[in-house]
Amino acid sequence: MGRSGKIVFKQYAQNKIELLPASYEEIIPEGHLVRLVNIAIDQMELEGIISDYKGGGTSSYHPKMLLKVIIYSYTQRIYSSRQIAKALRENIYFRWLSGSNDPDFRTINRFRSSRLKKQIKQVFAQMIKILHELGVVSLDNYFLDGTKIEANANKYSFVWRKAVEKNKVKLEERIKEILDHADRINEEENKKYGDKDLEEMGEGVKIDSKKIEEIVKDINEKIKEITNDPEYKRKEEEKELQRKKKKIQKDYLERMKRYENQQEIFKGRNSYSKTDPDATFMRMKEDHMRNGQLKAAYNVQMGTENQFILGYSIHQRPTDTGTLIAHLEEIKRSIAIKPKRIIADAGYGSQENYAYLEKQDIEAYVKYNSFDKEQKKRYKPDEFKSENMEYNDPEDEFICANNRILEYHHTENYMTGEWIPNRKTCI
C-alpha cells in the first residue's frame, strides 16, 4: 500500500538567527535540584571566604558562583576540575548557575584547594541549616552509619601498642640494671642510702628519657671521680662505666624517646601507620575470596535524611560503637540542631550510647549487638553471664548456674572500645 499523505518534518536550521533567544531561566524546570543549590548558597554568609581575597590586580570570579558550581557538580558525581570546566561550557544547568561564566579548571581547583578548604565545615553547616529552614530536611529521623576508608599508607607500616609497651618495659629493666650497677660501684653509696638496699631504691623509679639523661650525667660524674683519684687503680671500673654510658646514649636513650613518641601518637588507639600516623589499622570488608583485610584506614560516620548527608565525622576507632557520642557532639557544635530520632544498626548498641541518647532526649532506634541472635529459635542464653544469673538483692550477690554465690569484688568503669592496659575480666 502507498503512503496516505505527504511526509512533513519540523523546521531544522542550525544557523538561524533568533531575535529573542530563550533564557536559561525558562529552560530550567521548577523544583530542579540546581534551583535548590542556587537558593541555598544565595542565603549563605561567605565573609570567611571573601576575606581571603587580597584585592588589587585583575577581577576575580565571584566565590558564590564558584561555590554553587562546585556544590552542584558534587551532587552530579563530578569531582574532576577539568570535568567541571567542561560542564560549564556544555551543560545548560551549569551555565545557568554560573551566569555563563567560564572559569577554567585551574581557577576551579585553586578555589577549591586553597580558599574553600579552610571554610568547608562552616559552608557545610550553613547548607544544612538552610535546608532545614526550607523544610527540605526535618532532622526528625537521623539515619547513622559508618564506612571504613582505606588510608594512603603502606599496609606493612603498622605499629602496635602492645609491642611498644612490652619493649618499653624490657628497656626499663635493662636501664635499672645499669643504674643499680653504677650505684654499687659508687664509693659514697652507704652515705646516700644508709641501710636501704639498692634493689629497694630501684623500685617505683619512673624510667623515661629525662631519667636516662640524668643517669648519663651521673655516670659522667662517677667517671670523673675515678679518674681524679690520686691512686688511680680503678681502670676496669672506668672502662665498664664508659661502655655502659655509650650504650645508654647511643641505644637506650634513642629507643626510649622513640617509645615515648609512639605512645603519644597512639592516644588511646591500639595501632597506627608509620607513613600515616593518623590512620589506625582496621579490619576491612572481605574480598571476593572471603579474606578479611587488615589495613590502615579511617572510620567515617555519616548521618542522612531524604538522601541528604546532614553530618559527617572522621574517627580513628575501628568499631562504630565508640563513635556515636563523638559524632553527635560534632553535629551539635556545627549545626546546633538536635535530631529527634537516631536510627542505627546493632554496631552502635552499648550501655553508654543508650544512656547518652536518653540524657539528650533523643529517641533511640538502635539494636544491641545480640538482638538478632536472640530472635532465633535455637538461641539459648549463656547462663554464666551476669545478666542471666539469679540476683539476691538484700545480700547484693549473684547465684551462678552451678549454684555458687558470687560476691561483689569491685566496680570498673570504662567506655566501649577504650584502651585499658592489662585489663582483666572479673566477676
Short mmCIF file of C-alpha atoms in Angstrom, two decimals:
data_model
loop_
_atom_site.label_atom_id
_atom_site.label_comp_id
_atom_site.label_asym_id
_atom_site.label_seq_id
_atom_site.Cartn_x
_atom_site.Cartn_y
_atom_site.Cartn_z
CA MET A 1 0.00 0.00 0.00
CA GLY A 2 1.22 3.53 -0.70
CA ARG A 3 1.57 6.45 1.70
CA SER A 4 -1.67 8.17 2.64
CA GLY A 5 -0.18 11.67 2.76
CA LYS A 6 2.86 13.89 2.38
CA ILE A 7 5.67 13.50 4.97
CA VAL A 8 6.25 16.74 6.91
CA PHE A 9 9.26 17.44 9.23
CA LYS A 10 9.66 20.24 11.73
CA GLN A 11 11.95 23.06 10.61
CA TYR A 12 15.63 22.33 11.27
CA ALA A 13 18.23 25.07 10.72
CA GLN A 14 21.34 25.24 12.86
CA ASN A 15 22.45 28.75 11.93
CA LYS A 16 19.14 30.56 12.11
CA ILE A 17 19.13 33.88 13.97
CA GLU A 18 16.63 34.43 16.79
CA LEU A 19 15.85 37.99 17.87
CA LEU A 20 14.58 36.84 21.27
CA PRO A 21 16.64 33.81 22.37
CA ALA A 22 15.19 31.78 25.24
CA SER A 23 16.89 32.41 28.60
CA TYR A 24 18.27 29.55 30.69
CA GLU A 25 15.81 30.57 33.41
CA GLU A 26 12.90 29.48 31.17
CA ILE A 27 14.53 26.12 30.39
CA ILE A 28 15.35 25.04 33.98
CA PRO A 29 12.37 23.10 35.42
CA GLU A 30 10.76 24.24 38.65
CA GLY A 31 11.84 22.11 41.62
CA HIS A 32 15.08 21.02 39.94
CA LEU A 33 17.99 20.33 42.29
CA VAL A 34 20.07 23.07 40.66
CA ARG A 35 17.50 25.63 41.83
CA LEU A 36 17.73 24.33 45.41
CA VAL A 37 21.53 24.67 45.35
CA ASN A 38 21.18 28.20 43.96
CA ILE A 39 18.68 29.30 46.64
CA ALA A 40 20.64 27.71 49.49
CA ILE A 41 24.00 29.28 48.61
CA ASP A 42 22.43 32.70 47.92
CA GLN A 43 21.41 32.73 51.59
CA MET A 44 24.86 31.84 52.88
CA GLU A 45 27.27 34.22 54.57
CA LEU A 46 30.62 33.87 52.81
CA GLU A 47 32.64 36.51 54.66
CA GLY A 48 35.17 33.87 55.71
CA ILE A 49 35.94 33.04 52.06
CA ILE A 50 35.70 36.63 50.75
CA SER A 51 38.12 37.90 53.43
CA ASP A 52 40.75 35.53 52.00
CA TYR A 53 40.93 37.62 48.78
CA LYS A 54 43.70 40.23 48.86
CA GLY A 55 42.25 42.60 46.26
CA GLY A 56 44.06 44.56 43.56
CA GLY A 57 45.04 43.33 40.12
CA THR A 58 42.53 41.82 37.72
CA SER A 59 38.96 40.98 38.70
CA SER A 60 38.16 37.60 40.26
CA TYR A 61 35.30 35.20 39.73
CA HIS A 62 32.74 35.62 42.50
CA PRO A 63 33.19 32.98 45.22
CA LYS A 64 29.43 32.50 45.47
CA MET A 65 29.29 31.46 41.80
CA LEU A 66 32.25 29.09 42.17
CA LEU A 67 30.75 27.57 45.31
CA LYS A 68 27.41 26.96 43.57
CA VAL A 69 29.15 25.25 40.67
CA ILE A 70 31.27 23.02 42.93
CA ILE A 71 28.39 22.01 45.21
CA TYR A 72 26.12 21.19 42.26
CA SER A 73 28.87 19.27 40.46
CA TYR A 74 29.33 17.10 43.57
CA THR A 75 25.61 16.27 43.57
CA GLN A 76 26.09 15.08 39.98
CA ARG A 77 29.15 13.00 40.99
CA ILE A 78 31.51 15.24 39.04
CA TYR A 79 34.71 15.80 41.03
CA SER A 80 37.42 16.50 38.46
CA SER A 81 38.13 20.21 37.92
CA ARG A 82 38.54 19.57 34.19
CA GLN A 83 35.17 17.80 34.04
CA ILE A 84 33.55 20.69 35.93
CA ALA A 85 35.05 23.21 33.46
CA LYS A 86 33.75 21.07 30.59
CA ALA A 87 30.25 21.01 32.11
CA LEU A 88 30.33 24.81 32.40
CA ARG A 89 30.85 25.02 28.64
CA GLU A 90 28.32 22.36 27.62
CA ASN A 91 25.61 21.89 30.30
CA ILE A 92 22.71 24.38 30.48
CA TYR A 93 22.24 23.80 34.23
CA PHE A 94 25.88 24.68 34.91
CA ARG A 95 25.72 27.68 32.54
CA TRP A 96 22.61 29.00 34.28
CA LEU A 97 24.19 28.50 37.70
CA SER A 98 27.42 30.26 36.65
CA GLY A 99 25.70 33.12 34.83
CA SER A 100 27.51 31.98 31.65
CA ASN A 101 30.91 32.47 33.28
CA ASP A 102 33.62 30.08 32.07
CA PRO A 103 36.32 29.68 34.76
CA ASP A 104 39.00 27.23 33.65
CA PHE A 105 39.95 24.11 35.58
CA ARG A 106 42.93 25.86 37.24
CA THR A 107 40.66 28.55 38.72
CA ILE A 108 38.21 25.91 39.98
CA ASN A 109 40.97 23.80 41.51
CA ARG A 110 42.68 26.81 43.12
CA PHE A 111 39.42 27.99 44.69
CA ARG A 112 38.58 24.51 45.93
CA SER A 113 42.02 23.68 47.36
CA SER A 114 43.17 27.00 48.82
CA ARG A 115 40.08 29.05 49.68
CA LEU A 116 37.18 26.63 50.16
CA LYS A 117 39.25 24.05 52.06
CA LYS A 118 39.63 26.40 55.03
CA GLN A 119 35.88 27.05 55.30
CA ILE A 120 34.37 23.74 54.14
CA LYS A 121 32.94 22.78 57.55
CA GLN A 122 31.29 26.17 58.02
CA VAL A 123 29.84 26.02 54.49
CA PHE A 124 28.53 22.50 55.11
CA ALA A 125 26.91 23.55 58.41
CA GLN A 126 25.25 26.59 56.78
CA MET A 127 23.91 24.39 53.98
CA ILE A 128 22.25 22.01 56.47
CA LYS A 129 20.69 24.90 58.40
CA ILE A 130 19.26 26.41 55.20
CA LEU A 131 17.90 23.04 54.04
CA HIS A 132 16.25 22.73 57.46
CA GLU A 133 14.71 26.21 57.21
CA LEU A 134 13.44 25.45 53.71
CA GLY A 135 11.78 22.28 55.01
CA VAL A 136 13.81 20.00 52.73
CA VAL A 137 15.12 18.14 55.79
CA SER A 138 13.47 17.99 59.20
CA LEU A 139 16.04 16.08 61.29
CA ASP A 140 13.17 14.03 62.67
CA ASN A 141 14.84 10.80 61.56
CA TYR A 142 18.63 10.74 61.54
CA PHE A 143 20.00 7.59 59.88
CA LEU A 144 23.54 6.94 61.08
CA ASP A 145 26.02 4.53 59.52
CA GLY A 146 29.74 4.27 59.02
CA THR A 147 32.22 3.04 56.48
CA LYS A 148 35.96 2.44 56.60
CA ILE A 149 38.04 4.42 54.10
CA GLU A 150 41.47 2.99 53.36
CA ALA A 151 44.32 5.40 54.05
CA ASN A 152 47.06 6.11 51.54
CA ALA A 153 49.59 4.23 53.66
CA ASN A 154 51.80 1.17 53.38
CA LYS A 155 49.95 -1.85 54.78
CA TYR A 156 53.19 -3.15 56.33
CA SER A 157 53.92 0.09 58.22
CA PHE A 158 51.96 -0.84 61.36
CA VAL A 159 52.99 -0.01 64.92
CA TRP A 160 51.18 -1.99 67.65
CA ARG A 161 50.62 -0.61 71.12
CA LYS A 162 51.16 -3.93 72.92
CA ALA A 163 54.55 -4.39 71.24
CA VAL A 164 55.65 -0.84 72.13
CA GLU A 165 54.65 -1.25 75.79
CA LYS A 166 56.32 -4.67 76.01
CA ASN A 167 59.59 -3.39 74.53
CA LYS A 168 59.49 -0.28 76.72
CA VAL A 169 59.20 -2.43 79.88
CA LYS A 170 62.18 -4.56 78.77
CA LEU A 171 64.22 -1.41 78.13
CA GLU A 172 63.34 -0.03 81.58
CA GLU A 173 64.54 -3.26 83.20
CA ARG A 174 67.88 -3.03 81.40
CA ILE A 175 68.30 0.60 82.40
CA LYS A 176 67.53 -0.23 86.04
CA GLU A 177 70.23 -2.90 85.96
CA ILE A 178 72.76 -0.34 84.74
CA LEU A 179 71.54 2.14 87.35
CA ASP A 180 71.97 -0.41 90.12
CA HIS A 181 75.43 -1.36 88.86
CA ALA A 182 76.51 2.29 88.71
CA ASP A 183 75.28 2.84 92.25
CA ARG A 184 77.06 -0.23 93.52
CA ILE A 185 80.43 0.99 92.38
CA ASN A 186 79.83 4.39 93.90
CA GLU A 187 82.09 4.76 96.93
CA GLU A 188 79.59 7.01 98.63
CA GLU A 189 76.57 4.68 98.30
CA ASN A 190 76.34 3.96 102.04
CA LYS A 191 76.25 7.67 102.83
CA LYS A 192 73.49 8.09 100.22
CA TYR A 193 71.21 5.20 101.10
CA GLY A 194 72.06 4.23 104.65
CA ASP A 195 70.71 0.76 105.46
CA LYS A 196 68.47 0.50 102.34
CA ASP A 197 69.28 -1.98 99.62
CA LEU A 198 69.82 -0.71 96.08
CA GLU A 199 67.06 -3.04 94.91
CA GLU A 200 64.66 -1.19 97.22
CA MET A 201 65.80 2.16 95.82
CA GLY A 202 65.14 0.89 92.29
CA GLU A 203 61.50 0.08 93.00
CA GLY A 204 59.00 2.66 91.80
CA VAL A 205 61.60 4.65 89.87
CA LYS A 206 60.00 6.11 86.75
CA ILE A 207 62.25 5.47 83.78
CA ASP A 208 61.83 7.90 80.90
CA SER A 209 64.08 9.87 78.54
CA LYS A 210 64.71 12.57 81.16
CA LYS A 211 65.71 9.95 83.73
CA ILE A 212 68.11 8.37 81.23
CA GLU A 213 69.76 11.74 80.63
CA GLU A 214 70.17 12.09 84.41
CA ILE A 215 71.75 8.61 84.54
CA VAL A 216 74.27 9.60 81.84
CA LYS A 217 75.11 12.76 83.79
CA ASP A 218 75.54 10.71 86.98
CA ILE A 219 77.81 8.19 85.21
CA ASN A 220 79.97 11.06 83.89
CA GLU A 221 80.41 12.33 87.46
CA LYS A 222 81.40 8.87 88.64
CA ILE A 223 83.94 8.54 85.83
CA LYS A 224 85.34 11.95 86.77
CA GLU A 225 85.70 10.87 90.40
CA ILE A 226 87.53 7.69 89.39
CA THR A 227 89.98 9.40 87.00
CA ASN A 228 90.73 12.17 89.55
CA ASP A 229 91.65 9.62 92.22
CA PRO A 230 95.35 10.20 93.17
CA GLU A 231 95.78 6.46 93.43
CA TYR A 232 94.25 5.71 90.06
CA LYS A 233 93.78 1.93 90.22
CA ARG A 234 90.18 1.52 89.06
CA LYS A 235 90.74 1.36 85.32
CA GLU A 236 88.42 -1.64 84.85
CA GLU A 237 85.58 0.15 86.61
CA GLU A 238 86.10 3.21 84.39
CA LYS A 239 86.03 1.08 81.23
CA GLU A 240 82.82 -0.59 82.36
CA LEU A 241 81.15 2.77 83.06
CA GLN A 242 82.33 4.19 79.71
CA ARG A 243 80.88 1.17 77.93
CA LYS A 244 77.54 1.48 79.74
CA LYS A 245 77.38 5.24 79.08
CA LYS A 246 77.97 4.69 75.36
CA LYS A 247 75.25 2.01 75.30
CA ILE A 248 72.78 4.28 77.08
CA GLN A 249 73.48 7.36 74.93
CA LYS A 250 73.52 5.70 71.52
CA ASP A 251 70.94 2.97 72.05
CA TYR A 252 68.72 3.19 75.14
CA LEU A 253 68.08 6.95 75.06
CA GLU A 254 67.15 6.92 71.39
CA ARG A 255 64.86 3.92 71.85
CA MET A 256 63.16 5.41 74.92
CA LYS A 257 62.43 8.66 73.06
CA ARG A 258 61.00 6.65 70.17
CA TYR A 259 58.73 4.64 72.51
CA GLU A 260 57.54 7.83 74.23
CA ASN A 261 56.77 9.42 70.88
CA GLN A 262 54.88 6.32 69.77
CA GLN A 263 52.81 6.27 72.96
CA GLU A 264 51.92 9.92 72.36
CA ILE A 265 50.76 9.11 68.83
CA PHE A 266 48.54 6.21 69.99
CA LYS A 267 46.23 8.45 72.08
CA GLY A 268 44.03 5.56 73.16
CA ARG A 269 44.43 3.53 69.97
CA ASN A 270 45.89 0.06 69.61
CA SER A 271 47.80 0.76 66.38
CA TYR A 272 48.83 3.36 63.80
CA SER A 273 50.67 3.53 60.49
CA LYS A 274 54.22 4.84 60.25
CA THR A 275 53.51 6.51 56.90
CA ASP A 276 50.17 7.99 58.08
CA PRO A 277 50.19 8.26 61.91
CA ASP A 278 46.55 9.45 61.98
CA ALA A 279 45.37 6.18 60.40
CA THR A 280 44.52 3.13 62.51
CA PHE A 281 44.77 -0.48 61.36
CA MET A 282 41.22 -1.81 60.93
CA ARG A 283 39.60 -4.98 59.69
CA MET A 284 38.21 -4.10 56.27
CA LYS A 285 35.41 -5.91 54.46
CA GLU A 286 36.20 -9.29 52.99
CA ASP A 287 37.38 -9.53 49.39
CA HIS A 288 35.91 -11.86 46.77
CA MET A 289 37.91 -14.74 48.27
CA ARG A 290 36.37 -14.01 51.71
CA ASN A 291 39.69 -12.87 53.13
CA GLY A 292 39.50 -10.21 55.83
CA GLN A 293 41.88 -7.34 55.13
CA LEU A 294 43.72 -5.54 57.93
CA LYS A 295 44.68 -2.14 56.56
CA ALA A 296 45.41 1.41 57.70
CA ALA A 297 42.09 3.23 57.49
CA TYR A 298 39.69 5.83 58.90
CA ASN A 299 36.19 5.20 60.21
CA VAL A 300 33.91 7.75 58.51
CA GLN A 301 30.49 8.26 60.11
CA MET A 302 27.62 9.86 58.15
CA GLY A 303 24.08 10.77 59.08
CA THR A 304 21.43 11.15 56.36
CA GLU A 305 17.82 12.11 55.79
CA ASN A 306 15.93 12.25 52.47
CA GLN A 307 19.18 11.30 50.70
CA PHE A 308 20.95 14.40 52.07
CA ILE A 309 24.10 13.99 54.17
CA LEU A 310 23.36 16.00 57.32
CA GLY A 311 26.52 15.27 59.25
CA TYR A 312 29.87 13.55 58.98
CA SER A 313 32.79 12.86 61.25
CA ILE A 314 36.11 11.02 60.90
CA HIS A 315 37.31 8.68 63.63
CA GLN A 316 40.38 6.61 64.46
CA ARG A 317 38.39 3.90 66.23
CA PRO A 318 37.81 0.73 64.20
CA THR A 319 34.36 -0.05 65.69
CA ASP A 320 31.21 2.03 65.31
CA THR A 321 30.22 1.66 68.97
CA GLY A 322 32.64 4.26 70.28
CA THR A 323 31.90 6.83 67.56
CA LEU A 324 28.20 7.64 68.15
CA ILE A 325 28.63 10.11 71.02
CA ALA A 326 31.58 11.90 69.39
CA HIS A 327 29.67 12.12 66.09
CA LEU A 328 26.54 13.62 67.67
CA GLU A 329 28.62 16.08 69.69
CA GLU A 330 30.27 17.20 66.45
CA ILE A 331 26.81 17.71 64.87
CA LYS A 332 25.71 19.69 67.90
CA ARG A 333 28.71 22.02 67.56
CA SER A 334 28.42 22.51 63.80
CA ILE A 335 24.69 22.92 63.08
CA ALA A 336 23.27 23.36 66.60
CA ILE A 337 20.20 21.27 65.67
CA LYS A 338 19.43 18.12 67.60
CA PRO A 339 17.88 15.14 65.77
CA LYS A 340 14.64 13.79 67.25
CA ARG A 341 15.38 10.15 66.47
CA ILE A 342 18.51 8.14 65.79
CA ILE A 343 18.25 5.05 63.59
CA ALA A 344 21.34 2.84 63.52
CA ASP A 345 22.30 -0.82 63.36
CA ALA A 346 23.43 -3.08 66.18
CA GLY A 347 27.03 -1.93 65.80
CA TYR A 348 26.13 1.18 67.83
CA GLY A 349 24.40 -0.65 70.66
CA SER A 350 26.08 -0.08 74.02
CA GLN A 351 25.10 0.99 77.52
CA GLU A 352 26.87 4.35 77.33
CA ASN A 353 25.28 5.15 73.96
CA TYR A 354 21.79 4.40 75.26
CA ALA A 355 22.45 6.48 78.39
CA TYR A 356 23.75 9.39 76.30
CA LEU A 357 20.74 9.37 73.93
CA GLU A 358 18.35 9.22 76.87
CA LYS A 359 20.09 12.16 78.54
CA GLN A 360 19.93 14.16 75.28
CA ASP A 361 16.21 13.32 74.96
CA ILE A 362 16.77 11.63 71.58
CA GLU A 363 14.66 8.61 70.66
CA ALA A 364 16.92 5.63 70.00
CA TYR A 365 16.11 3.01 67.40
CA VAL A 366 19.40 1.19 67.96
CA LYS A 367 19.55 -2.57 68.48
CA TYR A 368 22.03 -4.06 70.92
CA ASN A 369 24.65 -6.37 69.43
CA SER A 370 22.99 -9.69 70.35
CA PHE A 371 19.43 -8.69 69.38
CA ASP A 372 19.26 -10.58 66.06
CA LYS A 373 20.89 -13.64 67.60
CA GLU A 374 18.29 -13.73 70.38
CA GLN A 375 15.42 -13.79 67.85
CA LYS A 376 16.43 -17.22 66.54
CA LYS A 377 14.53 -20.26 67.85
CA ARG A 378 17.68 -22.18 68.67
CA TYR A 379 19.08 -19.32 70.76
CA LYS A 380 19.94 -20.22 74.35
CA PRO A 381 21.14 -17.51 76.72
CA ASP A 382 24.53 -18.03 78.31
CA GLU A 383 23.64 -18.94 81.88
CA PHE A 384 27.11 -17.96 83.10
CA LYS A 385 26.73 -14.32 82.06
CA SER A 386 25.86 -11.99 84.92
CA GLU A 387 22.70 -10.65 83.23
CA ASN A 388 21.27 -14.19 83.13
CA MET A 389 22.14 -15.13 86.72
CA GLU A 390 19.82 -15.02 89.70
CA TYR A 391 20.39 -11.87 91.74
CA ASN A 392 19.94 -11.69 95.50
CA ASP A 393 19.16 -8.04 96.15
CA PRO A 394 19.32 -7.96 100.00
CA GLU A 395 22.76 -9.56 100.01
CA ASP A 396 23.90 -7.86 96.79
CA GLU A 397 25.16 -11.08 95.25
CA PHE A 398 24.68 -13.27 92.17
CA ILE A 399 23.99 -17.01 92.16
CA CYS A 400 25.60 -18.73 89.17
CA ALA A 401 24.35 -21.77 87.25
CA ASN A 402 26.46 -24.03 89.48
CA ASN A 403 24.55 -22.66 92.48
CA ARG A 404 27.60 -20.81 93.76
CA ILE A 405 27.42 -17.38 95.33
CA LEU A 406 29.41 -14.68 93.55
CA GLU A 407 30.17 -11.85 95.93
CA TYR A 408 30.85 -8.27 94.88
CA HIS A 409 34.53 -7.65 94.27
CA HIS A 410 34.94 -4.20 92.73
CA THR A 411 33.45 -1.78 90.22
CA GLU A 412 35.25 -0.99 86.97
CA ASN A 413 34.08 1.82 84.66
CA TYR A 414 35.23 2.08 81.08
CA MET A 415 33.96 3.21 77.68
CA THR A 416 33.31 0.64 74.97
CA GLY A 417 36.36 0.46 72.70
CA GLU A 418 38.54 2.30 75.23
CA TRP A 419 42.09 1.01 75.64
CA ILE A 420 42.70 -0.34 79.15
CA PRO A 421 46.26 -1.67 79.73
CA ASN A 422 46.43 -5.15 81.27
CA ARG A 423 42.67 -5.21 81.83
CA LYS A 424 41.33 -8.47 83.21
CA THR A 425 37.71 -9.56 83.27
CA CYS A 426 36.45 -10.34 86.78
CA ILE A 427 33.11 -11.15 88.38
#
